[in-house]
Amino acid sequence: MKNLVLLSLVFALSTCAKAPPTLTPTGARAWQANEAVLAINQLQEAAIAMNEIQVCPPAPCHPLLSLANTRIVGNTAVAARNAIDQAPASWGATTQTALTQIAMQLDAAGKQVLAAYLTAANAVLFSLR
Amino acid sequence: MQALILAILTYATPIITKAIGDYRAAHNGAMPTDADIIGTLHANVQAGNSQWAAWLAAHPTP
């Protein structure tokens, strides 16, 4: 198990994303910004999907991710996407701020449900730098 | 720790490698230009915002 963890870490860290060599510095920044937007979109999709999943027990049946938590993710995602679209060079700070805001605003249940997805989004962000 | 590794392997890596692969597949192996990437960025922003707008419309605030 320990070897599997080590192998996984080596694999993950070795897949740092690089922009295509055909791009100018401006294009490379736009590429990074696009990857960040894709990660934000994936987080939003996950939140929407988990809001659609009904859990019961305990009764009454309720969404796996609450409406309130889903709105936190989606509204923050919109703001981040628009900011990145206006200023692609800000992709790093904007995405990091958005992910931090989401993590801070989620309630305990939301944090638990979205923990892995937030971790993965942060991992994508890290790999882009 | 296991959840972190699983999240990275199953979520982050495919996202990172998919964009270039999709572009190359759609353009016979060519690499994207600045204009291509900037257009893709705008399209993905719009796609995400549209998806959220649709969700909000389906889940109005009481």
Tab-separated table of C-alpha atoms in Angstrom, chain A residues 23-105:
chain	number	residue	atom	x	y	z
A	23	LEU	CA	1.908	29.233	-28.370
A	24	THR	CA	3.289	32.682	-27.593
A	25	PRO	CA	3.515	33.749	-23.926
A	26	THR	CA	0.048	35.272	-24.282
A	27	GLY	CA	-1.298	32.067	-25.731
A	28	ALA	CA	0.378	30.004	-23.028
A	29	ARG	CA	-1.309	32.104	-20.349
A	30	ALA	CA	-4.639	31.660	-22.130
A	31	TRP	CA	-4.000	27.922	-22.212
A	32	GLN	CA	-3.374	27.857	-18.467
A	33	ALA	CA	-6.474	29.991	-17.957
A	34	ASN	CA	-8.508	27.549	-20.034
A	35	GLU	CA	-7.273	24.598	-17.992
A	36	ALA	CA	-8.208	26.455	-14.816
A	37	VAL	CA	-11.691	27.164	-16.213
A	38	LEU	CA	-12.074	23.491	-17.117
A	39	ALA	CA	-11.206	22.543	-13.533
A	40	ILE	CA	-13.743	25.055	-12.210
A	41	ASN	CA	-16.344	23.676	-14.631
A	42	GLN	CA	-15.630	20.128	-13.453
A	43	LEU	CA	-16.127	21.171	-9.825
A	44	GLN	CA	-19.400	22.847	-10.746
A	45	GLU	CA	-20.566	19.767	-12.627
A	46	ALA	CA	-19.721	17.580	-9.659
A	47	ALA	CA	-21.678	19.861	-7.329
A	48	ILE	CA	-24.701	19.857	-9.637
A	49	ALA	CA	-24.547	16.082	-10.016
A	50	MET	CA	-24.342	15.513	-6.270
A	51	ASN	CA	-27.209	17.891	-5.676
A	52	GLU	CA	-29.305	15.624	-7.882
A	53	ILE	CA	-28.481	12.508	-5.872
A	54	GLN	CA	-31.094	11.793	-3.244
A	55	VAL	CA	-29.983	10.179	0.002
A	56	CYS	CA	-32.289	8.322	2.315
A	57	PRO	CA	-32.013	7.218	5.050
A	58	PRO	CA	-32.045	9.288	7.042
A	59	ALA	CA	-35.571	10.275	6.126
A	60	PRO	CA	-36.723	12.554	4.686
A	61	CYS	CA	-34.761	11.997	1.488
A	62	HIS	CA	-32.462	14.900	0.738
A	63	PRO	CA	-29.807	15.846	-1.814
A	64	LEU	CA	-26.313	14.533	-1.236
A	65	LEU	CA	-25.148	18.140	-1.683
A	66	SER	CA	-27.574	20.760	-0.412
A	67	LEU	CA	-29.028	23.529	-2.547
A	68	ALA	CA	-27.180	26.104	-0.473
A	69	ASN	CA	-23.828	24.392	-0.938
A	70	THR	CA	-24.490	23.928	-4.634
A	71	ARG	CA	-25.218	27.648	-4.996
A	72	ILE	CA	-21.977	28.477	-3.208
A	73	VAL	CA	-20.023	26.451	-5.750
A	74	GLY	CA	-21.889	27.707	-8.800
A	75	ASN	CA	-22.000	31.392	-7.916
A	76	THR	CA	-18.325	31.417	-7.008
A	77	ALA	CA	-17.511	29.551	-10.205
A	78	VAL	CA	-19.319	32.147	-12.334
A	79	ALA	CA	-17.426	34.994	-10.718
A	80	ALA	CA	-14.113	33.194	-11.180
A	81	ARG	CA	-14.790	32.307	-14.818
A	82	ASN	CA	-15.791	35.858	-15.687
A	83	ALA	CA	-12.720	37.271	-13.962
A	84	ILE	CA	-10.446	34.857	-15.801
A	85	ASP	CA	-12.158	35.608	-19.104
A	86	GLN	CA	-11.553	39.330	-18.586
A	87	ALA	CA	-7.972	38.858	-17.439
A	88	PRO	CA	-6.558	35.434	-18.393
A	89	ALA	CA	-3.236	36.247	-16.753
A	90	SER	CA	-5.028	36.274	-13.386
A	91	TRP	CA	-6.028	32.611	-13.701
A	92	GLY	CA	-3.824	31.415	-10.816
A	93	ALA	CA	-4.833	33.925	-8.168
A	94	THR	CA	-8.468	33.965	-9.266
A	95	THR	CA	-8.842	30.201	-9.205
A	96	GLN	CA	-7.038	29.863	-5.889
A	97	THR	CA	-9.244	32.545	-4.357
A	98	ALA	CA	-12.382	30.873	-5.687
A	99	LEU	CA	-11.433	27.456	-4.351
A	100	THR	CA	-10.535	28.949	-0.975
A	101	GLN	CA	-13.813	30.861	-0.823
A	102	ILE	CA	-15.802	27.750	-1.676
A	103	ALA	CA	-14.004	25.721	0.969
A	104	MET	CA	-14.615	28.397	3.590
A	105	GLN	CA	-18.294	28.929	2.797
